[in-house]
XYZ file of C-alpha atoms in Angstrom:
764
model
C -15.507 -7.830 -21.187
C -15.412 -10.803 -18.522
C -13.395 -10.812 -15.502
C -13.822 -14.758 -13.667
C -12.418 -15.185 -9.877
C -10.534 -18.121 -9.650
C -8.897 -19.852 -6.998
C -6.378 -22.847 -8.212
C -4.675 -23.669 -5.367
C -5.153 -26.180 -3.075
C -3.696 -25.127 0.568
C -5.403 -21.731 1.626
C -3.887 -19.258 3.204
C -5.089 -16.135 5.307
C -5.807 -12.891 3.025
C -6.590 -14.526 0.455
C -10.653 -13.538 1.065
C -9.066 -9.708 1.488
C -8.315 -10.567 -2.389
C -11.798 -12.341 -3.415
C -13.461 -9.487 -1.589
C -11.204 -6.820 -4.082
C -11.066 -8.358 -6.951
C -14.955 -9.077 -7.457
C -15.965 -5.430 -5.918
C -13.176 -3.967 -8.718
C -14.839 -5.831 -10.850
C -18.359 -5.548 -10.474
C -17.274 -1.579 -10.528
C -15.812 -1.733 -13.871
C -18.889 -3.239 -15.380
C -17.469 -6.617 -15.645
C -19.580 -9.592 -14.713
C -17.911 -11.563 -12.745
C -17.845 -15.421 -11.937
C -15.853 -17.220 -9.187
C -15.067 -20.102 -9.413
C -15.891 -22.691 -6.615
C -12.823 -25.623 -5.663
C -9.930 -23.934 -7.346
C -9.164 -26.585 -11.325
C -11.540 -29.102 -9.864
C -13.785 -26.418 -10.031
C -13.153 -25.152 -13.726
C -12.148 -28.724 -15.397
C -16.522 -30.149 -13.862
C -17.864 -26.960 -14.303
C -22.035 -26.162 -13.215
C -23.364 -24.721 -10.233
C -18.717 -24.579 -9.623
C -18.748 -22.087 -11.632
C -21.514 -18.857 -10.312
C -21.691 -14.727 -11.442
C -20.649 -13.254 -7.723
C -22.776 -9.778 -6.295
C -21.298 -7.323 -4.134
C -22.998 -8.520 -1.060
C -21.711 -12.210 -1.435
C -18.201 -10.516 -0.028
C -19.649 -9.471 2.517
C -18.246 -9.949 6.344
C -15.447 -11.338 5.378
C -11.979 -10.272 5.793
C -11.719 -11.192 8.945
C -12.767 -14.677 8.207
C -9.528 -17.043 7.165
C -8.821 -19.601 4.886
C -10.662 -19.636 1.290
C -14.683 -19.474 0.772
C -14.857 -20.611 -2.402
C -13.345 -23.476 -1.525
C -9.876 -25.128 -3.042
C -9.226 -28.653 -4.167
C -6.156 -31.099 -5.491
C -6.661 -31.531 -9.057
C -5.653 -34.172 -11.276
C -7.787 -33.822 -14.214
C -6.373 -29.896 -15.256
C -2.938 -31.610 -15.140
C -4.138 -34.302 -18.961
C -4.779 -32.154 -21.610
C -8.602 -33.654 -21.722
C -9.500 -31.846 -18.697
C -7.761 -28.292 -19.540
C -10.233 -29.246 -22.903
C -13.361 -29.177 -20.290
C -11.986 -26.171 -18.303
C -11.748 -23.980 -21.583
C -15.604 -25.722 -22.809
C -17.162 -23.916 -19.586
C -15.728 -20.758 -20.325
C -16.132 -20.300 -23.979
C -19.905 -21.007 -22.617
C -19.420 -19.005 -20.010
C -18.239 -15.853 -22.346
C -14.947 -15.850 -19.306
C -11.804 -14.326 -21.713
C -9.858 -13.499 -18.530
C -8.250 -15.337 -15.015
C -7.341 -14.692 -12.389
C -5.729 -17.202 -10.320
C -4.554 -17.704 -6.832
C -2.148 -19.364 -5.644
C 1.915 -20.790 -5.121
C 4.107 -21.172 -8.310
C 2.764 -24.327 -9.640
C -1.081 -23.409 -9.636
C 0.630 -20.469 -11.664
C 2.630 -22.050 -13.540
C -0.792 -24.700 -14.844
C -2.692 -20.859 -15.710
C 0.126 -19.591 -17.405
C 0.147 -23.736 -19.956
C -3.598 -23.072 -20.143
C -3.041 -20.145 -21.135
C -0.455 -20.982 -23.720
C -2.850 -23.854 -25.268
C -5.960 -21.934 -25.495
C -5.404 -21.474 -29.417
C -4.954 -25.488 -29.256
C -7.778 -26.290 -26.984
C -10.304 -23.830 -28.759
C -9.727 -24.883 -32.032
C -9.509 -29.247 -30.647
C -12.894 -27.707 -29.433
C -13.968 -26.512 -32.636
C -13.456 -29.948 -34.528
C -15.025 -32.016 -31.266
C -18.899 -29.882 -32.048
C -18.367 -28.752 -28.260
C -19.045 -25.187 -29.124
C -19.312 -23.451 -32.284
C -16.987 -20.545 -34.704
C -17.875 -18.236 -33.643
C -18.249 -18.883 -30.188
C -15.247 -19.561 -30.195
C -13.785 -16.002 -32.132
C -15.033 -14.825 -29.320
C -13.149 -15.655 -26.317
C -9.729 -15.990 -29.077
C -8.024 -15.023 -26.502
C -7.283 -15.831 -22.659
C -5.704 -13.424 -20.107
C -4.485 -14.317 -17.217
C -3.693 -12.385 -13.835
C -1.555 -14.534 -10.400
C -1.834 -13.190 -6.868
C 1.100 -15.308 -4.781
C -0.735 -17.409 -1.928
C 1.610 -19.189 0.035
C 1.957 -18.436 3.489
C 6.521 -19.849 3.376
C 7.031 -16.965 1.224
C 8.434 -19.339 -1.667
C 7.532 -17.007 -4.919
C 10.419 -15.484 -5.763
C 9.550 -12.045 -7.192
C 7.714 -10.618 -4.575
C 8.242 -9.289 -0.986
C 5.672 -11.032 0.599
C 3.489 -13.000 -0.648
C -0.251 -13.224 0.388
C -1.253 -14.895 4.163
C 3.174 -15.648 4.946
C 2.306 -12.216 7.486
C -0.757 -14.195 9.041
C 1.173 -17.740 9.561
C 4.307 -15.493 11.405
C 1.283 -13.692 13.695
C 0.451 -17.460 14.485
C 4.215 -18.134 15.079
C 4.360 -15.509 17.256
C 2.356 -16.160 19.390
C 3.621 -19.542 20.195
C 6.944 -18.744 21.086
C 6.240 -15.760 23.090
C 3.852 -18.277 24.913
C 7.048 -20.403 24.941
C 8.874 -17.904 26.043
C 8.067 -17.197 29.309
C 7.633 -21.357 30.277
C 10.586 -21.760 29.041
C 12.686 -18.862 31.591
C 10.336 -20.492 34.542
C 11.958 -23.400 34.036
C 15.663 -22.823 32.111
C 14.799 -24.640 29.696
C 15.602 -25.128 25.689
C 12.302 -25.590 23.582
C 12.968 -26.005 19.728
C 10.366 -24.611 17.520
C 9.362 -26.168 13.653
C 8.022 -23.839 11.628
C 6.658 -24.371 7.571
C 8.848 -24.292 5.057
C 10.265 -27.602 3.143
C 11.604 -25.173 0.774
C 11.947 -21.926 1.921
C 13.493 -20.947 5.598
C 11.289 -17.893 5.341
C 9.119 -18.467 8.308
C 11.515 -19.717 10.330
C 14.133 -16.437 9.720
C 11.749 -13.804 10.614
C 11.012 -15.862 13.507
C 14.036 -16.147 14.891
C 14.742 -12.465 14.147
C 11.527 -11.098 16.457
C 12.550 -13.764 18.739
C 15.673 -12.966 19.301
C 16.661 -17.366 19.042
C 20.115 -18.286 19.709
C 19.625 -20.851 16.648
C 18.436 -21.132 13.224
C 18.591 -23.864 10.480
C 17.247 -22.867 7.294
C 16.930 -24.712 3.791
C 19.057 -22.172 2.206
C 22.044 -22.105 4.261
C 22.218 -25.459 5.676
C 24.841 -25.188 8.751
C 28.941 -25.580 8.337
C 30.239 -28.843 9.131
C 31.085 -29.330 12.229
C 27.903 -26.975 13.773
C 26.534 -29.349 16.107
C 30.265 -28.294 18.262
C 29.016 -24.813 17.786
C 25.502 -24.792 18.473
C 26.174 -27.024 21.897
C 29.007 -23.959 22.160
C 26.241 -20.879 21.851
C 24.492 -21.961 23.740
C 26.129 -22.796 26.599
C 27.862 -19.247 26.293
C 23.628 -17.939 26.261
C 23.796 -19.151 29.636
C 26.973 -18.719 30.767
C 26.133 -15.024 30.381
C 22.433 -15.416 32.497
C 19.814 -16.770 29.799
C 17.635 -18.596 31.578
C 16.840 -19.547 28.547
C 17.307 -21.094 24.791
C 15.390 -20.489 21.435
C 16.315 -22.886 18.488
C 14.369 -22.266 15.185
C 14.157 -25.342 13.010
C 12.041 -25.093 8.996
C 10.148 -28.497 8.438
C 13.256 -28.256 5.473
C 16.147 -28.322 7.163
C 19.212 -30.306 6.207
C 23.130 -30.762 6.686
C 25.412 -30.439 3.834
C 26.001 -33.556 2.648
C 21.429 -33.099 2.066
C 20.708 -34.976 5.616
C 17.433 -33.844 7.132
C 17.319 -32.137 10.700
C 14.424 -32.607 12.939
C 13.584 -31.576 15.907
C 14.114 -34.733 17.308
C 17.319 -34.888 16.255
C 17.930 -31.449 17.712
C 16.875 -32.264 20.735
C 19.019 -35.461 21.305
C 21.814 -33.592 20.664
C 21.163 -30.671 23.163
C 19.999 -33.226 25.448
C 23.210 -35.563 25.386
C 25.617 -33.025 24.854
C 24.535 -30.339 27.555
C 22.101 -32.306 29.248
C 19.950 -29.492 29.661
C 15.824 -29.614 29.282
C 15.015 -29.447 26.273
C 11.821 -29.802 24.982
C 10.208 -29.742 21.250
C 7.047 -28.246 19.615
C 6.023 -29.253 15.529
C 3.433 -26.459 14.796
C 2.069 -28.096 11.840
C -1.586 -26.523 10.507
C -1.699 -23.750 12.686
C -0.239 -22.049 10.920
C -2.069 -21.501 7.752
C -5.027 -20.997 9.960
C -6.391 -17.403 12.120
C -8.023 -14.124 11.304
C -5.837 -12.471 8.302
C -3.327 -9.812 10.307
C -4.467 -6.440 8.819
C -0.814 -6.353 6.453
C -2.980 -9.553 4.322
C -5.655 -7.848 4.118
C -4.342 -4.897 2.885
C -1.994 -6.746 0.442
C -4.680 -8.594 -0.899
C -6.896 -5.637 -1.138
C -4.424 -3.915 -2.667
C -3.294 -7.228 -5.124
C -7.059 -7.991 -6.222
C -7.650 -4.436 -7.070
C -3.667 -4.240 -9.061
C -5.349 -8.000 -9.882
C -8.778 -6.647 -12.708
C -6.667 -3.334 -13.479
C -3.861 -5.767 -15.196
C -6.691 -7.833 -16.558
C -8.258 -4.603 -18.449
C -5.119 -3.238 -19.736
C -3.880 -6.834 -21.331
C -3.474 -6.890 -24.894
C -2.926 -10.771 -26.207
C 1.099 -9.746 -26.194
C 0.759 -9.363 -22.840
C 2.759 -12.238 -20.938
C 0.988 -13.218 -18.174
C 1.920 -12.041 -15.137
C 2.159 -11.946 -11.999
C 1.025 -8.527 -9.361
C 3.280 -8.179 -6.527
C 4.841 -6.144 -3.793
C 8.124 -4.722 -3.200
C 9.109 -2.113 -0.753
C 5.246 -0.749 -0.795
C 5.471 -0.770 -4.497
C 2.529 -2.308 -6.286
C 4.571 -4.286 -9.411
C 3.659 -6.897 -12.300
C 6.650 -9.039 -13.335
C 5.793 -11.637 -15.325
C 5.587 -15.354 -14.449
C 7.179 -17.235 -15.678
C 10.172 -15.476 -15.571
C 9.038 -15.548 -11.606
C 8.645 -19.257 -11.601
C 12.534 -19.695 -12.964
C 14.376 -17.862 -10.722
C 11.170 -20.026 -8.286
C 13.154 -22.788 -9.787
C 16.591 -21.434 -10.068
C 16.959 -21.360 -6.135
C 15.884 -24.442 -5.776
C 19.108 -25.293 -8.013
C 21.596 -23.808 -6.637
C 20.584 -25.633 -3.666
C 20.723 -28.763 -4.845
C 24.310 -27.609 -6.589
C 25.203 -26.352 -3.463
C 25.498 -22.531 -4.063
C 23.951 -21.600 -1.061
C 24.515 -18.342 -0.725
C 23.785 -17.874 -4.708
C 20.592 -19.114 -3.428
C 19.928 -16.402 -0.811
C 20.404 -13.661 -3.621
C 17.278 -15.104 -5.505
C 14.936 -15.612 -3.122
C 15.923 -11.512 -3.154
C 16.694 -8.707 -1.837
C 14.365 -8.286 1.800
C 15.203 -12.270 2.051
C 19.512 -11.871 1.902
C 19.051 -8.651 4.523
C 17.286 -10.772 6.833
C 19.728 -13.399 7.172
C 22.631 -10.529 7.008
C 20.825 -9.086 10.330
C 20.511 -12.903 11.572
C 24.046 -13.721 10.830
C 25.463 -9.975 12.540
C 23.490 -10.574 15.995
C 23.510 -13.831 15.732
C 26.945 -15.192 14.489
C 29.081 -13.139 15.747
C 30.626 -12.745 19.661
C 31.844 -8.955 21.381
C 35.362 -8.405 20.477
C 37.899 -8.471 22.801
C 39.566 -5.394 21.753
C 37.229 -1.812 21.744
C 36.931 0.763 19.949
C 37.017 3.026 22.176
C 33.497 4.946 21.132
C 31.294 5.599 23.501
C 27.628 5.115 21.603
C 24.313 6.698 23.552
C 20.382 4.920 22.358
C 17.076 7.254 24.124
C 13.715 7.106 23.094
C 11.810 10.102 22.797
C 7.488 11.047 22.241
C 5.016 8.676 23.108
C 6.082 4.550 23.475
C 4.745 2.408 21.120
C 5.362 -1.434 19.999
C 8.563 -2.441 18.617
C 10.940 0.503 20.449
C 13.163 -2.738 22.868
C 13.488 -4.665 19.898
C 15.069 -2.040 17.723
C 17.325 -0.517 20.771
C 18.284 -4.550 21.742
C 19.240 -4.265 17.965
C 21.385 -1.280 17.917
C 22.871 -2.599 21.402
C 23.944 -5.775 20.576
C 25.138 -4.219 17.089
C 26.716 -1.653 19.042
C 28.847 -4.188 21.966
C 29.633 -6.577 18.028
C 32.164 -2.829 16.764
C 33.812 -2.991 20.073
C 31.645 0.310 21.260
C 30.812 0.851 24.707
C 26.863 1.467 24.619
C 25.000 3.678 26.679
C 21.050 3.062 27.495
C 19.641 7.323 28.530
C 16.372 7.018 30.466
C 13.893 9.358 30.111
C 14.231 10.359 26.268
C 16.292 14.152 25.885
C 15.632 14.814 29.705
C 17.573 11.819 30.981
C 19.478 13.982 29.051
C 20.032 16.350 30.161
C 20.589 15.388 33.800
C 22.558 12.147 33.716
C 20.528 9.545 33.712
C 23.512 7.754 31.796
C 24.445 4.567 32.535
C 26.311 1.760 30.412
C 24.659 -1.349 29.249
C 25.749 -4.823 28.714
C 24.375 -7.408 26.613
C 22.419 -9.363 29.060
C 19.923 -6.465 29.835
C 18.323 -6.489 26.591
C 17.757 -9.999 26.600
C 14.164 -10.740 25.249
C 13.277 -7.059 24.987
C 12.624 -7.473 21.308
C 8.388 -8.980 22.268
C 8.044 -6.342 24.607
C 5.668 -3.599 24.552
C 5.865 -0.228 25.329
C 9.924 1.692 26.290
C 12.019 0.042 28.399
C 13.929 2.977 28.349
C 11.826 5.098 29.498
C 10.642 7.712 27.015
C 8.954 11.474 27.426
C 7.984 13.986 24.728
C 10.675 16.601 25.848
C 12.308 18.701 23.125
C 15.484 19.650 23.536
C 15.541 23.315 22.635
C 15.110 24.592 26.995
C 17.629 22.538 27.753
C 20.639 21.966 25.639
C 23.943 23.695 27.927
C 22.558 20.843 29.732
C 22.699 18.301 27.426
C 25.469 19.627 26.339
C 27.325 19.475 28.889
C 26.433 15.631 29.645
C 27.419 14.590 26.098
C 30.415 15.717 27.853
C 30.485 14.573 31.046
C 30.113 11.014 29.338
C 32.251 11.430 26.121
C 28.748 10.630 23.992
C 30.805 9.871 20.363
C 27.175 8.961 18.704
C 23.142 9.412 19.113
C 20.761 6.976 18.379
C 17.350 8.662 18.687
C 14.617 6.221 18.608
C 10.306 7.850 18.698
C 8.426 9.733 17.196
C 7.844 13.103 15.628
C 9.519 15.039 18.864
C 12.035 12.321 18.299
C 12.808 14.133 14.875
C 12.047 17.746 15.893
C 14.383 16.466 18.637
C 17.225 15.713 16.089
C 16.889 19.045 14.150
C 16.864 20.906 17.253
C 20.188 19.271 18.068
C 21.775 20.001 13.932
C 21.139 23.903 14.687
C 22.396 24.054 18.500
C 25.811 23.236 16.506
C 25.968 26.686 15.673
C 26.352 27.043 19.537
C 27.721 23.660 20.201
C 30.752 21.416 19.986
C 29.629 18.628 21.664
C 26.536 18.584 19.236
C 28.995 18.230 16.586
C 28.900 14.380 16.304
C 27.469 12.053 14.425
C 23.311 11.446 15.121
C 20.730 9.074 13.054
C 16.769 9.681 14.371
C 14.484 5.828 14.246
C 10.820 7.132 13.178
C 8.598 5.155 15.808
C 5.480 6.003 16.309
C 2.001 4.703 15.695
C 1.174 7.985 14.438
C 3.579 7.143 11.297
C 3.608 10.643 10.612
C 7.620 11.209 10.224
C 9.178 12.950 7.553
C 11.970 10.619 5.797
C 10.077 7.096 6.057
C 7.091 5.549 4.869
C 6.703 3.196 7.712
C 7.390 3.589 10.994
C 8.001 1.242 13.726
C 5.353 0.781 16.197
C 2.568 1.558 13.408
C 1.834 -2.221 12.547
C 0.873 -3.140 15.625
C -1.636 -0.511 15.832
C -3.210 -1.123 13.113
C -3.162 -4.968 14.025
C -4.877 -3.708 17.924
C -7.590 -1.121 15.308
C -8.279 -3.957 12.889
C -8.977 -6.838 15.239
C -11.423 -4.390 17.301
C -13.276 -2.757 14.097
C -13.568 -6.822 13.636
C -15.448 -7.113 16.970
C -17.050 -4.311 16.826
C -18.249 -5.183 14.105
C -19.264 -8.910 14.590
C -21.283 -7.561 17.080
C -23.550 -5.835 14.925
C -24.443 -9.153 12.467
C -26.975 -10.171 15.490
C -28.742 -6.636 16.171
C -27.926 -4.767 12.271
C -29.021 -2.036 11.003
C -25.981 -0.175 13.369
C -23.400 1.797 12.271
C -20.291 2.731 14.398
C -18.495 5.160 14.774
C -15.356 4.414 15.767
C -12.216 6.712 16.426
C -9.166 6.306 15.905
C -5.197 8.395 17.426
C -2.432 9.708 14.876
C -2.305 12.870 15.751
C -2.913 15.030 12.097
C -2.123 12.048 11.125
C -4.849 9.774 9.188
C -2.345 7.028 8.141
C -3.980 4.248 10.551
C -7.727 5.316 9.435
C -7.373 4.682 6.289
C -4.988 1.956 6.612
C -7.692 0.336 9.053
C -10.632 1.415 7.451
C -9.295 -0.686 4.289
C -8.141 -3.589 6.246
C -11.412 -3.487 8.303
C -14.075 -2.831 5.928
C -14.705 0.301 6.987
C -17.830 2.498 4.942
C -15.734 5.239 5.194
C -12.568 7.115 7.339
C -12.639 10.283 8.257
C -8.415 12.134 8.351
C -7.729 15.453 8.007
C -5.383 15.718 4.349
C -8.503 14.675 2.959
C -11.059 17.222 3.665
C -14.107 17.288 3.935
C -18.051 19.116 5.160
C -21.140 18.875 5.666
C -21.946 17.809 2.217
C -20.045 14.993 1.864
C -21.175 13.810 5.473
C -24.516 14.031 3.852
C -23.289 11.815 1.398
C -21.887 8.856 3.752
C -24.867 9.155 4.972
C -26.727 8.852 2.158
C -24.640 5.882 1.169
C -25.534 4.231 4.880
C -29.229 4.568 4.457
C -28.714 2.403 1.117
C -27.031 0.086 2.775
C -29.169 -0.945 4.366
C -32.213 -1.686 2.042
C -29.351 -4.595 1.072
C -28.200 -7.416 2.846
C -25.969 -6.542 4.397
C -27.404 -3.794 7.450
C -24.205 -2.893 9.453
C -22.070 0.060 8.792
C -18.534 0.902 9.887
C -16.974 4.536 10.138
C -13.554 5.479 11.573
C -12.671 9.164 11.995
C -8.714 10.295 13.334
C -8.877 12.252 15.889
C -7.935 15.562 14.488
C -9.406 15.453 11.348
C -11.590 18.017 12.055
C -11.629 20.531 14.978
C -15.546 20.906 14.370
C -16.566 17.833 13.126
C -15.671 15.829 16.256
C -17.139 12.736 17.389
C -19.477 13.470 19.234
C -20.870 15.442 16.329
C -20.679 13.098 13.745
C -22.318 10.421 16.545
C -25.014 12.988 15.984
C -26.095 14.022 12.796
C -25.816 10.359 11.504
C -28.097 9.585 14.525
C -30.056 11.688 13.764
C -30.329 11.335 10.073
C -30.726 7.628 10.127
C -33.934 7.720 12.459
C -36.093 4.679 11.957
C -33.468 3.473 9.741
C -30.283 2.179 11.359
C -29.333 3.369 14.743
C -25.393 4.860 16.286
C -22.127 3.279 18.964
C -19.718 5.162 19.124
C -16.105 3.879 20.340
C -13.157 5.953 21.133
C -10.472 3.221 21.220
C -7.278 5.625 22.782
C -4.283 4.595 24.673
C -5.061 0.948 23.707
C -3.701 1.252 20.508
C 0.141 1.812 21.895
C 0.143 -1.218 23.650
C 0.158 -4.386 23.500
C 3.009 -6.737 22.293
C 4.943 -6.287 19.272
C 3.818 -7.839 15.724
C 6.675 -9.707 14.190
C 6.492 -6.967 11.252
C 7.733 -4.207 13.751
C 9.582 -6.966 15.234
C 11.121 -7.798 12.077
C 11.282 -4.050 11.427
C 12.984 -2.369 14.941
C 15.630 -5.269 14.479
C 16.700 -4.032 10.574
C 17.006 0.083 11.822
C 18.258 -0.621 15.439
C 21.147 -3.006 12.972
C 21.601 -0.476 10.050
C 22.349 3.109 12.236
C 24.909 1.097 14.623
C 26.363 0.473 10.882
C 26.480 3.676 9.539
C 26.981 5.545 12.944
C 29.982 3.964 13.353
C 30.931 4.015 9.573
C 30.275 8.060 9.478
C 32.371 7.558 12.639
C 35.843 6.526 10.581
C 34.816 9.385 8.343
C 34.436 12.205 11.374
C 38.013 11.253 12.806
C 40.301 14.314 12.758
C 43.470 15.345 14.919
C 42.506 12.942 17.139
C 38.455 13.789 17.849
C 35.234 13.210 16.590
C 33.909 16.192 15.306
C 31.108 16.089 13.412
C 28.889 19.404 11.144
C 27.760 18.489 7.593
C 24.514 18.290 7.315
C 25.078 13.848 6.389
C 25.546 13.218 9.729
C 22.656 13.379 11.546
C 19.348 11.432 9.645
C 16.537 10.136 9.526
C 16.616 6.147 8.622
C 13.333 4.886 6.810
C 11.994 3.216 4.344
C 11.178 4.672 1.292
C 9.471 3.091 -1.528
C 11.581 0.081 -1.300
C 14.285 0.271 0.661
C 15.876 1.912 4.064
C 17.241 4.700 3.247
C 19.607 7.768 5.062
C 18.458 11.361 4.042
C 19.378 14.309 6.482
C 17.589 16.004 9.387
C 18.140 19.684 7.360
C 17.000 18.426 4.221
C 13.756 17.044 5.481
C 13.200 20.661 7.475
C 11.340 21.376 4.133
C 9.459 18.652 3.448
C 7.822 18.814 7.118
C 4.412 20.878 7.696
C 5.888 21.156 11.248
C 2.209 23.215 12.703
C 0.459 19.454 12.257
C 2.980 17.448 12.821
C 3.072 15.958 9.096
C 4.935 14.671 6.162
C 3.564 17.191 3.398
C 3.459 14.176 1.036
C 3.313 11.182 2.326
C 2.669 8.049 -0.200
C -0.316 6.180 1.292
C -3.597 8.467 0.929
C -3.330 7.241 -3.229
C -4.964 4.248 -1.387
C -7.331 5.959 -0.059
C -9.144 5.859 -3.450
C -9.401 0.979 -3.248
C -10.939 1.670 0.516
C -13.529 3.969 -1.297
C -14.428 2.316 -3.769
C -14.735 -1.082 -2.457
C -17.582 0.615 -0.863
C -19.511 0.483 -3.498
C -18.581 4.703 -3.447
C -18.810 5.422 -6.565
C -15.713 7.599 -7.721
C -13.595 7.479 -9.880
C -9.842 5.126 -9.507
C -6.991 7.041 -10.589
C -4.862 5.050 -12.507
C -2.233 7.414 -13.465
C 0.325 5.560 -11.080
C -0.284 1.364 -12.784
C 2.574 -0.616 -11.918
C 3.697 -1.063 -15.088
C 5.389 -4.590 -15.923
C 9.454 -5.529 -14.900
C 11.527 -7.928 -14.741
C 12.528 -10.007 -12.264
C 15.473 -12.678 -13.919
C 18.622 -13.598 -11.904
C 21.345 -15.028 -13.697
C 22.938 -17.564 -12.414
C 26.542 -18.789 -12.305
C 27.002 -21.824 -14.972
C 27.183 -24.970 -12.757
C 31.769 -25.637 -13.175
C 32.666 -28.883 -12.919
């Protein structure tokens, strides 16, 4: 069986090379012959040197490169049948019967048309004498699988397309830089981002930077928006804000279908308000740069799933696209996804904007609803008489402040009094509690660490003082943001309810830790930022070995006993091994790894990268592994070691952590507000049921609330990790991509799902 790697879209995005690398290596691992098709469909039509065999080494050192190393081109020839006949002839001559295509909906639609016409094209080629009957018989069927590469995230059926997260990184870097100068000069900044038909980049950017207004194609502003916008900007300045930020998607338009440009908005703000206003149009800078860790992992996972889909395909299997839903890899019928994507455009054209938002998918809809809640509603004049306290627990991490900001503002919108608790449970015990207002949390989304201050102190020893202060400050609900200490602290407060009636209030724990080790959630706020820090550091380390060659680096990562960071950074940085506590190893395994590197040094790739989780093994320390590799590799390679340390906890939050923190903070307060209504009895709040104290977490495909008491049995308290961790199933991918001969578990492969959503008929 043969697998062809074919890149078809004429616009390239960051993360595609990770998909190319994974497809090539897993294809070779399965025993298939793998080809590169250079310059997209044009290369397929022209054939010759454009279609070349791919080797294991040919995809080395490409994970950190933006764009696509095998080229891309707009192709008019493939649009006509004659061109597709030439492409079919080239494939038949090489015995290629499987195509893996990365591109947008146009490229993928073209691939499906090619597949549909395949039998007819072969018949025409036989009649023309271009191929023999025997060749046609051997290549009687063409399998197609697609991966979506688009920074706009405009393909329905997937939460994230390859390249979107990297584009958000580029945008947020610019927003952060602009924000500092805008604050200094009290300016209004209008930032135009890509998205001709889809407002995803604009919407997530607005959430991630706390923009005052966002214009997206799916939801044009209501008539009279000019007055509303100016009033909003003036209100923000009156509240003490020194800057305004407006995000515009390039495809933004009014309800009348008239384009809204950044220059139009600038003229409006300048003329009506007299504000010093500047515009920035980002353009193609959004497409370039180093891929983010998320895009590398997404591309790698999609590449593996694409090969599996091709190997399992039959003549009756429809062309599919592999995509992501939550943290799950899914397969969807290609043309169903294309149809829904077209339905969005049709809904917008018909003025059915709510439907267009829904058709974009749950992720887009949730982002839009969160943005509306935080940006479009002013705090009510009537108060709810509810006091809600927020505290950070454990080690600080990037994204904590975004969660605090969203929780504070959502609470104020609900009419609650929001209380900031400084220095965690310690601060709660010592009365470090004060009201916090709307303006106090301005600009917090982009700030790393914890603005409230945080400590690791657990409440067990200070329950008396905590209960007294809950009563003193009349606290009705708690938002606890932090890592494993926040989870254990929440459990201790629940267990104390029997003795202290003051603890009988609703509470929610929001996981926020670089270790990603909180039970009840697949992801924690802060882990993505730490992962990107490790990945970019590993890139630099590997680059330093490119000149010297024959060098192996041993890098120690954080995470406590949780191997999430080491495993995911290993996949994103192309590590040869990642040692973690959950995947036990012994001296024989270390010897196998050393032998593997000795063999690797005989190839053209003369460098190695080994990651080690800080607590993976008490005896096989970083120093021990460094000494072992140094001794065994003598004369073949030399070693260097790096302990990354606390740099993994610092830095500005990534777009994912800002967005995730914002959604978690918002959802937690809405849940507590509903829970308080349930628990209000006889003129007071009394909450002692299990479901009144929960962890809010991302589980597979949605945000869910799970009672702390229920999670007790799912926790390894000694090692501070959940007993079951989803990412362990991804580890074999890292090993296969590093050329280890292990068995890939396909028992949990993605089955074909369906994406078709019903559109409401157009009424006259």
